[in-house]
PDB file of C-alpha atoms and ligand atoms in Angstrom:
ATOM      1  CA  UNK A  25      14.534  -7.197 -16.330  1.00  0.00           C
ATOM      2  CA  UNK A  26      12.212  -4.728 -14.578  1.00  0.00           C
ATOM      3  CA  UNK A  27       8.463  -5.423 -14.508  1.00  0.00           C
ATOM      4  CA  UNK A  28       6.046  -2.499 -14.792  1.00  0.00           C
ATOM      5  CA  UNK A  29       2.312  -3.056 -14.333  1.00  0.00           C
ATOM      6  CA  UNK A  30      -0.575  -0.670 -14.974  1.00  0.00           C
ATOM      7  CA  UNK A  31      -4.208  -1.706 -14.623  1.00  0.00           C
ATOM      8  CA  UNK A  32      -5.545   0.238 -17.604  1.00  0.00           C
ATOM      9  CA  UNK A  33      -4.439   1.217 -21.111  1.00  0.00           C
ATOM     10  CA  UNK A  34      -4.139   4.861 -20.023  1.00  0.00           C
ATOM     11  CA  UNK A  35      -1.659   3.786 -17.325  1.00  0.00           C
ATOM     12  CA  UNK A  36       0.748   2.043 -19.714  1.00  0.00           C
ATOM     13  CA  UNK A  37       0.358   3.947 -23.004  1.00  0.00           C
ATOM     14  CA  UNK A  38       3.045   6.601 -22.344  1.00  0.00           C
ATOM     15  CA  UNK A  39       5.521   4.018 -21.114  1.00  0.00           C
ATOM     16  CA  UNK A  40       4.922   1.813 -24.137  1.00  0.00           C
ATOM     17  CA  UNK A  41       5.465   4.843 -26.421  1.00  0.00           C
ATOM     18  CA  UNK A  42       8.954   5.165 -24.931  1.00  0.00           C
ATOM     19  CA  UNK A  43       9.830   1.498 -25.423  1.00  0.00           C
ATOM     20  CA  UNK A  44      12.380   0.469 -28.037  1.00  0.00           C
ATOM     21  CA  UNK A  45      12.838  -2.906 -29.746  1.00  0.00           C
ATOM     22  CA  UNK A  46       9.408  -3.908 -28.494  1.00  0.00           C
ATOM     23  CA  UNK A  47       8.216  -7.481 -28.796  1.00  0.00           C
ATOM     24  CA  UNK A  48       4.900  -8.749 -27.469  1.00  0.00           C
ATOM     25  CA  UNK A  49       3.991 -12.027 -25.840  1.00  0.00           C
ATOM     26  CA  UNK A  50       0.451 -12.817 -24.751  1.00  0.00           C
ATOM     27  CA  UNK A  51      -0.144 -14.985 -21.684  1.00  0.00           C
ATOM     28  CA  UNK A  52      -3.588 -15.633 -20.153  1.00  0.00           C
ATOM     29  CA  UNK A  53      -5.027 -12.837 -22.299  1.00  0.00           C
ATOM     30  CA  UNK A  54      -2.514 -10.221 -21.060  1.00  0.00           C
ATOM     31  CA  UNK A  55      -0.054  -8.640 -23.527  1.00  0.00           C
ATOM     32  CA  UNK A  56       3.481  -8.415 -22.146  1.00  0.00           C
ATOM     33  CA  UNK A  57       5.581  -5.789 -23.956  1.00  0.00           C
ATOM     34  CA  UNK A  58       9.298  -6.533 -23.677  1.00  0.00           C
ATOM     35  CA  UNK A  59      11.928  -3.995 -24.719  1.00  0.00           C
ATOM     36  CA  UNK A  60      14.112  -1.142 -23.486  1.00  0.00           C
ATOM     37  CA  UNK A  61      12.913   2.043 -21.823  1.00  0.00           C
ATOM     38  CA  UNK A  62      15.530   4.676 -20.926  1.00  0.00           C
ATOM     39  CA  UNK A  63      18.167   2.006 -21.624  1.00  0.00           C
ATOM     40  CA  UNK A  64      16.703  -0.496 -19.104  1.00  0.00           C
ATOM     41  CA  UNK A  65      15.278  -3.918 -19.985  1.00  0.00           C
ATOM     42  CA  UNK A  66      11.565  -3.751 -19.141  1.00  0.00           C
ATOM     43  CA  UNK A  67       8.509  -5.958 -19.403  1.00  0.00           C
ATOM     44  CA  UNK A  68       5.377  -3.811 -19.351  1.00  0.00           C
ATOM     45  CA  UNK A  69       1.777  -5.009 -19.042  1.00  0.00           C
ATOM     46  CA  UNK A  70      -1.784  -3.808 -18.623  1.00  0.00           C
ATOM     47  CA  UNK A  71      -3.133  -6.287 -16.073  1.00  0.00           C
ATOM     48  CA  UNK A  72      -6.811  -5.247 -15.983  1.00  0.00           C
ATOM     49  CA  UNK A  73      -8.913  -4.056 -13.053  1.00  0.00           C
ATOM     50  CA  UNK A  74      -8.817  -5.659  -9.625  1.00  0.00           C
ATOM     51  CA  UNK A  75      -6.812  -8.014  -7.473  1.00  0.00           C
ATOM     52  CA  UNK A  76      -7.132 -11.260  -9.441  1.00  0.00           C
ATOM     53  CA  UNK A  77      -5.906  -9.782 -12.748  1.00  0.00           C
ATOM     54  CA  UNK A  78      -3.121  -7.954 -10.921  1.00  0.00           C
ATOM     55  CA  UNK A  79      -1.977 -11.124  -9.155  1.00  0.00           C
ATOM     56  CA  UNK A  80      -1.922 -13.254 -12.273  1.00  0.00           C
ATOM     57  CA  UNK A  81       0.026 -10.578 -14.130  1.00  0.00           C
ATOM     58  CA  UNK A  82       2.624 -10.243 -11.359  1.00  0.00           C
ATOM     59  CA  UNK A  83       3.035 -14.015 -11.048  1.00  0.00           C
ATOM     60  CA  UNK A  84       3.497 -14.331 -14.814  1.00  0.00           C
ATOM     61  CA  UNK A  85       6.134 -11.590 -14.793  1.00  0.00           C
ATOM     62  CA  UNK A  86       8.029 -13.484 -12.107  1.00  0.00           C
ATOM     63  CA  UNK A  87       7.728 -17.015 -13.510  1.00  0.00           C
ATOM     64  CA  UNK A  88       7.871 -16.375 -17.239  1.00  0.00           C
ATOM     65  CA  UNK A  89       9.943 -13.206 -17.523  1.00  0.00           C
ATOM     66  CA  UNK A  90      12.145 -13.577 -14.407  1.00  0.00           C
ATOM     67  CA  UNK A  91      11.742  -9.951 -13.329  1.00  0.00           C
ATOM     68  CA  UNK A  92      14.132  -8.690 -10.636  1.00  0.00           C
ATOM     69  CA  UNK A  93      11.544  -6.212  -9.311  1.00  0.00           C
ATOM     70  CA  UNK A  94       8.058  -4.923 -10.101  1.00  0.00           C
ATOM     71  CA  UNK A  95       6.750  -1.356 -10.183  1.00  0.00           C
ATOM     72  CA  UNK A  96       3.019  -0.693 -10.175  1.00  0.00           C
ATOM     73  CA  UNK A  97       2.169   2.663 -11.738  1.00  0.00           C
ATOM     74  CA  UNK A  98      -1.302   4.189 -11.914  1.00  0.00           C
ATOM     75  CA  UNK A  99      -4.065   6.253 -10.348  1.00  0.00           C
ATOM     76  CA  UNK A 100      -5.842   6.163  -6.966  1.00  0.00           C
ATOM     77  CA  UNK A 101      -8.309   7.869  -4.686  1.00  0.00           C
ATOM     78  CA  UNK A 102      -6.862   9.957  -1.850  1.00  0.00           C
ATOM     79  CA  UNK A 103      -7.374   9.098   1.818  1.00  0.00           C
ATOM     80  CA  UNK A 104      -5.616  12.131   3.265  1.00  0.00           C
ATOM     81  CA  UNK A 105      -6.078  15.905   3.250  1.00  0.00           C
ATOM     82  CA  UNK A 106      -2.378  16.108   2.351  1.00  0.00           C
ATOM     83  CA  UNK A 107      -2.911  14.592  -1.117  1.00  0.00           C
ATOM     84  CA  UNK A 108      -5.215  16.065  -3.734  1.00  0.00           C
ATOM     85  CA  UNK A 109      -5.883  15.387  -7.400  1.00  0.00           C
ATOM     86  CA  UNK A 110      -2.575  15.286  -9.303  1.00  0.00           C
ATOM     87  CA  UNK A 111      -0.457  14.610  -6.188  1.00  0.00           C
ATOM     88  CA  UNK A 112       1.602  11.445  -5.804  1.00  0.00           C
ATOM     89  CA  UNK A 113       1.441   8.590  -3.286  1.00  0.00           C
ATOM     90  CA  UNK A 114       4.468   6.313  -2.986  1.00  0.00           C
ATOM     91  CA  UNK A 115       3.612   3.151  -1.039  1.00  0.00           C
ATOM     92  CA  UNK A 116       5.738   2.264   1.963  1.00  0.00           C
ATOM     93  CA  UNK A 117       3.544  -0.850   2.214  1.00  0.00           C
ATOM     94  CA  UNK A 118       0.333  -2.269   0.793  1.00  0.00           C
ATOM     95  CA  UNK A 119      -2.720  -3.562   2.636  1.00  0.00           C
ATOM     96  CA  UNK A 120      -5.846  -5.322   1.372  1.00  0.00           C
ATOM     97  CA  UNK A 121      -8.737  -3.423   2.954  1.00  0.00           C
ATOM     98  CA  UNK A 122     -11.370  -5.913   1.742  1.00  0.00           C
ATOM     99  CA  UNK A 123      -9.668  -8.937   3.317  1.00  0.00           C
ATOM    100  CA  UNK A 124     -11.815  -9.507   6.397  1.00  0.00           C
ATOM    101  CA  UNK A 125     -11.822 -12.528   8.705  1.00  0.00           C
ATOM    102  CA  UNK A 126     -12.442 -10.274  11.725  1.00  0.00           C
ATOM    103  CA  UNK A 127     -15.493 -12.285  12.909  1.00  0.00           C
ATOM    104  CA  UNK A 128     -12.941 -15.005  13.770  1.00  0.00           C
ATOM    105  CA  UNK A 129     -10.898 -12.624  15.903  1.00  0.00           C
ATOM    106  CA  UNK A 130      -8.373 -11.657  13.232  1.00  0.00           C
ATOM    107  CA  UNK A 131      -7.312  -8.057  12.611  1.00  0.00           C
ATOM    108  CA  UNK A 132      -8.839  -6.378   9.541  1.00  0.00           C
ATOM    109  CA  UNK A 133      -6.732  -7.014   6.444  1.00  0.00           C
ATOM    110  CA  UNK A 134      -4.928 -10.054   7.863  1.00  0.00           C
ATOM    111  CA  UNK A 135      -3.526 -12.239   5.080  1.00  0.00           C
ATOM    112  CA  UNK A 136      -3.926 -15.602   6.789  1.00  0.00           C
ATOM    113  CA  UNK A 137      -1.191 -18.092   5.973  1.00  0.00           C
ATOM    114  CA  UNK A 138       1.508 -15.460   5.699  1.00  0.00           C
ATOM    115  CA  UNK A 139      -0.072 -13.775   8.750  1.00  0.00           C
ATOM    116  CA  UNK A 140       0.694 -10.164   7.906  1.00  0.00           C
ATOM    117  CA  UNK A 141      -1.497  -7.139   7.258  1.00  0.00           C
ATOM    118  CA  UNK A 142       1.152  -4.872   5.734  1.00  0.00           C
ATOM    119  CA  UNK A 143       3.222  -5.975   2.744  1.00  0.00           C
ATOM    120  CA  UNK A 144       6.315  -3.744   2.829  1.00  0.00           C
ATOM    121  CA  UNK A 145       7.577  -2.102  -0.353  1.00  0.00           C
ATOM    122  CA  UNK A 146      11.268  -2.265  -1.159  1.00  0.00           C
ATOM    123  CA  UNK A 147      13.062   0.443   0.870  1.00  0.00           C
ATOM    124  CA  UNK A 148      15.661   1.233  -1.782  1.00  0.00           C
ATOM    125  CA  UNK A 149      13.031   1.636  -4.493  1.00  0.00           C
ATOM    126  CA  UNK A 150      10.882   3.783  -2.190  1.00  0.00           C
ATOM    127  CA  UNK A 151      13.835   6.061  -1.398  1.00  0.00           C
ATOM    128  CA  UNK A 152      14.676   6.381  -5.086  1.00  0.00           C
ATOM    129  CA  UNK A 153      11.051   7.260  -5.926  1.00  0.00           C
ATOM    130  CA  UNK A 154      10.939   9.751  -3.065  1.00  0.00           C
ATOM    131  CA  UNK A 155      14.012  11.433  -4.553  1.00  0.00           C
ATOM    132  CA  UNK A 156      12.513  11.407  -8.066  1.00  0.00           C
ATOM    133  CA  UNK A 157       9.295  13.044  -6.797  1.00  0.00           C
ATOM    134  CA  UNK A 158      11.288  15.703  -4.957  1.00  0.00           C
ATOM    135  CA  UNK A 159      13.361  16.454  -8.048  1.00  0.00           C
ATOM    136  CA  UNK A 160      10.191  16.573 -10.186  1.00  0.00           C
ATOM    137  CA  UNK A 161       8.716  19.095  -7.722  1.00  0.00           C
ATOM    138  CA  UNK A 162       5.441  17.207  -7.231  1.00  0.00           C
ATOM    139  CA  UNK A 163       3.534  17.170  -3.962  1.00  0.00           C
ATOM    140  CA  UNK A 164       3.945  13.632  -2.713  1.00  0.00           C
ATOM    141  CA  UNK A 165       3.581  11.532   0.432  1.00  0.00           C
ATOM    142  CA  UNK A 166       4.978   8.201   1.494  1.00  0.00           C
ATOM    143  CA  UNK A 167       2.604   5.854   3.311  1.00  0.00           C
ATOM    144  CA  UNK A 168       0.556   2.667   3.131  1.00  0.00           C
ATOM    145  CA  UNK A 169      -1.630   2.190   0.058  1.00  0.00           C
ATOM    146  CA  UNK A 170      -4.901   0.268   0.502  1.00  0.00           C
ATOM    147  CA  UNK A 171      -6.232  -2.143  -2.117  1.00  0.00           C
ATOM    148  CA  UNK A 172      -9.621  -3.782  -2.553  1.00  0.00           C
ATOM    149  CA  UNK A 173     -12.013  -4.940  -5.235  1.00  0.00           C
ATOM    150  CA  UNK A 174     -14.195  -1.839  -4.965  1.00  0.00           C
ATOM    151  CA  UNK A 175     -14.191   1.753  -6.219  1.00  0.00           C
ATOM    152  CA  UNK A 176     -14.259   3.735  -2.978  1.00  0.00           C
ATOM    153  CA  UNK A 177     -16.648   6.673  -3.240  1.00  0.00           C
ATOM    154  CA  UNK A 178     -18.164   7.397   0.174  1.00  0.00           C
ATOM    155  CA  UNK A 179     -16.679   9.395   3.047  1.00  0.00           C
ATOM    156  CA  UNK A 180     -17.732   6.613   5.410  1.00  0.00           C
ATOM    157  CA  UNK A 181     -15.645   3.942   3.614  1.00  0.00           C
ATOM    158  CA  UNK A 182     -12.782   6.375   2.964  1.00  0.00           C
ATOM    159  CA  UNK A 183     -12.589   7.203   6.695  1.00  0.00           C
ATOM    160  CA  UNK A 184     -12.799   3.561   7.734  1.00  0.00           C
ATOM    161  CA  UNK A 185      -9.911   2.593   5.461  1.00  0.00           C
ATOM    162  CA  UNK A 186      -7.710   5.505   6.504  1.00  0.00           C
ATOM    163  CA  UNK A 187      -8.500   5.046  10.223  1.00  0.00           C
ATOM    164  CA  UNK A 188      -8.029   1.269  10.145  1.00  0.00           C
ATOM    165  CA  UNK A 189      -4.851   1.083   8.087  1.00  0.00           C
ATOM    166  CA  UNK A 190      -3.370   4.603   8.189  1.00  0.00           C
ATOM    167  CA  UNK A 191      -3.324   4.451   4.389  1.00  0.00           C
ATOM    168  CA  UNK A 192      -2.802   7.528   2.194  1.00  0.00           C
ATOM    169  CA  UNK A 193      -4.405   6.253  -1.035  1.00  0.00           C
ATOM    170  CA  UNK A 194      -6.877   3.611  -2.170  1.00  0.00           C
ATOM    171  CA  UNK A 195      -6.963   1.631  -5.389  1.00  0.00           C
ATOM    172  CA  UNK A 196      -7.633  -1.863  -6.703  1.00  0.00           C
ATOM    173  CA  UNK A 197      -4.411  -3.667  -7.703  1.00  0.00           C
ATOM    174  CA  UNK A 198      -1.265  -2.788  -5.738  1.00  0.00           C
ATOM    175  CA  UNK A 199      -2.004  -5.015  -2.734  1.00  0.00           C
ATOM    176  CA  UNK A 200      -2.349  -8.063  -4.965  1.00  0.00           C
ATOM    177  CA  UNK A 201       0.929  -7.337  -6.763  1.00  0.00           C
ATOM    178  CA  UNK A 202       2.551  -6.797  -3.366  1.00  0.00           C
ATOM    179  CA  UNK A 203       1.146 -10.116  -2.110  1.00  0.00           C
ATOM    180  CA  UNK A 204       2.580 -12.018  -5.085  1.00  0.00           C
ATOM    181  CA  UNK A 205       5.930 -10.234  -4.730  1.00  0.00           C
ATOM    182  CA  UNK A 206       6.019 -10.962  -0.982  1.00  0.00           C
ATOM    183  CA  UNK A 207       5.583 -14.724  -1.343  1.00  0.00           C
ATOM    184  CA  UNK A 208       8.093 -14.826  -4.229  1.00  0.00           C
ATOM    185  CA  UNK A 209      10.580 -12.510  -2.424  1.00  0.00           C
ATOM    186  CA  UNK A 210      10.616 -10.066  -5.319  1.00  0.00           C
ATOM    187  CA  UNK A 211      11.086  -6.354  -4.462  1.00  0.00           C
ATOM    188  CA  UNK A 212       8.213  -4.074  -5.477  1.00  0.00           C
ATOM    189  CA  UNK A 213       7.200  -0.420  -5.421  1.00  0.00           C
ATOM    190  CA  UNK A 214       3.969   1.451  -6.101  1.00  0.00           C
ATOM    191  CA  UNK A 215       3.473   4.898  -7.664  1.00  0.00           C
ATOM    192  CA  UNK A 216      -0.123   6.163  -7.545  1.00  0.00           C
ATOM    193  CA  UNK A 217      -1.223   9.593  -8.683  1.00  0.00           C
ATOM    194  CA  UNK A 218      -4.470  10.897  -7.197  1.00  0.00           C
ATOM    195  CA  UNK A 219      -7.390  10.915  -9.658  1.00  0.00           C
ATOM    196  CA  UNK A 220     -10.217  11.530  -7.158  1.00  0.00           C
ATOM    197  CA  UNK A 221     -11.129  12.152  -3.510  1.00  0.00           C
ATOM    198  CA  UNK A 222     -12.604   8.637  -2.959  1.00  0.00           C
ATOM    199  CA  UNK A 223     -15.800  10.328  -1.738  1.00  0.00           C
ATOM    200  CA  UNK A 224     -18.410  12.856  -2.776  1.00  0.00           C
ATOM    201  CA  UNK A 225     -17.916  13.449  -6.499  1.00  0.00           C
ATOM    202  CA  UNK A 226     -15.353  10.652  -6.893  1.00  0.00           C
ATOM    203  CA  UNK A 227     -16.918   9.252 -10.073  1.00  0.00           C
ATOM    204  CA  UNK A 228     -16.952  12.650 -11.782  1.00  0.00           C
ATOM    205  CA  UNK A 229     -13.424  13.573 -10.644  1.00  0.00           C
ATOM    206  CA  UNK A 230     -12.121  10.185 -11.721  1.00  0.00           C
ATOM    207  CA  UNK A 231     -13.538  10.535 -15.230  1.00  0.00           C
ATOM    208  CA  UNK A 232     -12.081  14.045 -15.581  1.00  0.00           C
ATOM    209  CA  UNK A 233      -8.622  13.411 -14.142  1.00  0.00           C
ATOM    210  CA  UNK A 234      -7.724   9.765 -14.776  1.00  0.00           C
ATOM    211  CA  UNK A 235      -5.805  10.536 -17.965  1.00  0.00           C
ATOM    212  CA  UNK A 236      -3.703  13.368 -16.536  1.00  0.00           C
ATOM    213  CA  UNK A 237      -3.025  11.447 -13.312  1.00  0.00           C
ATOM    214  CA  UNK A 238      -1.955   8.340 -15.241  1.00  0.00           C
ATOM    215  CA  UNK A 239       0.421  10.451 -17.345  1.00  0.00           C
ATOM    216  CA  UNK A 240       2.026  11.926 -14.216  1.00  0.00           C
ATOM    217  CA  UNK A 241       2.517   8.450 -12.775  1.00  0.00           C
ATOM    218  CA  UNK A 242       4.168   7.289 -16.010  1.00  0.00           C
ATOM    219  CA  UNK A 243       6.423  10.336 -15.910  1.00  0.00           C
ATOM    220  CA  UNK A 244       7.596   9.446 -12.380  1.00  0.00           C
ATOM    221  CA  UNK A 245       8.240   5.857 -13.522  1.00  0.00           C
ATOM    222  CA  UNK A 246      10.254   7.121 -16.522  1.00  0.00           C
ATOM    223  CA  UNK A 247      12.338   9.414 -14.308  1.00  0.00           C
ATOM    224  CA  UNK A 248      12.973   6.499 -11.947  1.00  0.00           C
ATOM    225  CA  UNK A 249      14.105   4.289 -14.847  1.00  0.00           C
ATOM    226  CA  UNK A 250      16.475   7.024 -16.030  1.00  0.00           C
ATOM    227  CA  UNK A 251      17.916   7.728 -12.562  1.00  0.00           C
TER     228      UNK A 251
HETATM  229  N1  LIG B  23     -14.664  -0.209 -15.718  1.00  0.00           N
HETATM  230  C1  LIG B  23     -13.620   0.758 -15.357  1.00  0.00           C
HETATM  231  C2  LIG B  23     -13.162   0.490 -13.951  1.00  0.00           C
HETATM  232  C3  LIG B  23     -12.114   1.458 -13.420  1.00  0.00           C
HETATM  233  S1  LIG B  23     -11.868   1.133 -11.716  1.00  0.00           S
HETATM  234  C4  LIG B  23     -12.475   0.625 -16.371  1.00  0.00           C
HETATM  235  O1  LIG B  23     -12.236  -0.480 -16.835  1.00  0.00           O
HETATM  236  O2  LIG B  23     -11.842   1.645 -16.712  1.00  0.00           O
HETATM  237  C5  LIG B  23     -10.796   2.431 -11.209  1.00  0.00           C
HETATM  238  C6  LIG B  23      -9.326   2.206 -11.416  1.00  0.00           C
HETATM  239  O3  LIG B  23      -8.625   3.318 -10.886  1.00  0.00           O
HETATM  240  C7  LIG B  23      -8.754   0.986 -10.687  1.00  0.00           C
HETATM  241  O4  LIG B  23      -7.729   0.417 -11.475  1.00  0.00           O
HETATM  242  C8  LIG B  23      -8.197   1.549  -9.375  1.00  0.00           C
HETATM  243  O5  LIG B  23      -6.924   0.989  -9.060  1.00  0.00           O
HETATM  244  C9  LIG B  23      -8.069   3.051  -9.594  1.00  0.00           C
HETATM  245  N2  LIG B  23      -8.825   3.933  -8.678  1.00  0.00           N
HETATM  246  C10 LIG B  23      -8.873   5.281  -8.830  1.00  0.00           C
HETATM  247  N3  LIG B  23      -9.660   5.844  -7.877  1.00  0.00           N
HETATM  248  C11 LIG B  23     -10.114   4.832  -7.085  1.00  0.00           C
HETATM  249  C12 LIG B  23     -10.995   4.794  -5.958  1.00  0.00           C
HETATM  250  N4  LIG B  23     -11.546   5.904  -5.459  1.00  0.00           N
HETATM  251  N5  LIG B  23     -11.256   3.583  -5.400  1.00  0.00           N
HETATM  252  C13 LIG B  23     -10.703   2.465  -5.910  1.00  0.00           C
HETATM  253  N6  LIG B  23      -9.881   2.444  -6.990  1.00  0.00           N
HETATM  254  C14 LIG B  23      -9.579   3.618  -7.591  1.00  0.00           C
END
């Protein structure tokens, strides 16, 4: 069974529309939709906003539904001049930009205990998504995706995150899903379509483009399932 997580209704609606033989189970307030999409067994969930909801959703998918891998599909702010609204970021790794024990001499983003900053995405899934994006003809980049419990909307914070982690996109859930997958040794991948520039008019852009960006991300996920 493949796990697919979106943070918001708009990020899972199209995928759920394509699901057949759907049954729903609710755990910890999250609805898990089990069924077949493009002939593949899938459990699909809207986790909610931020790292804690994302982590509990991923852990539930692993423990209760025994997923073999997890894909996180959704929207993000861009951190690079190479990605604009509607373009696609495929994570090579995830980092948590708000994890900060640097006053103790640690590097920014260090996940103490497992002692890594970057949580690598599954290479095979990344390559498959890269291929899907190329075939779909969308402008896309592979690179680290940065996660934190904040909507990034200033050039100062955007620059700090991209300079510190070399990340191409910023959002609020992928790094938590990656963290859960890492400690459980479950392969994961992240598809994020740009909804805003993470600076300047980010709030306005986000409101205007979130729906379209989420639909593009779902389309990439559907193509990947069918491949
Ligand atoms: N109360 C709002 C919160 C949305 S937060 C709601 O419930 O709809 C924005 C969402 O889009 C998060 O899930 C995050 O992963 C993603 N996102 C898009 N642009 C972002 C940005 N510039 N910074 C951080 N997250 C962003």
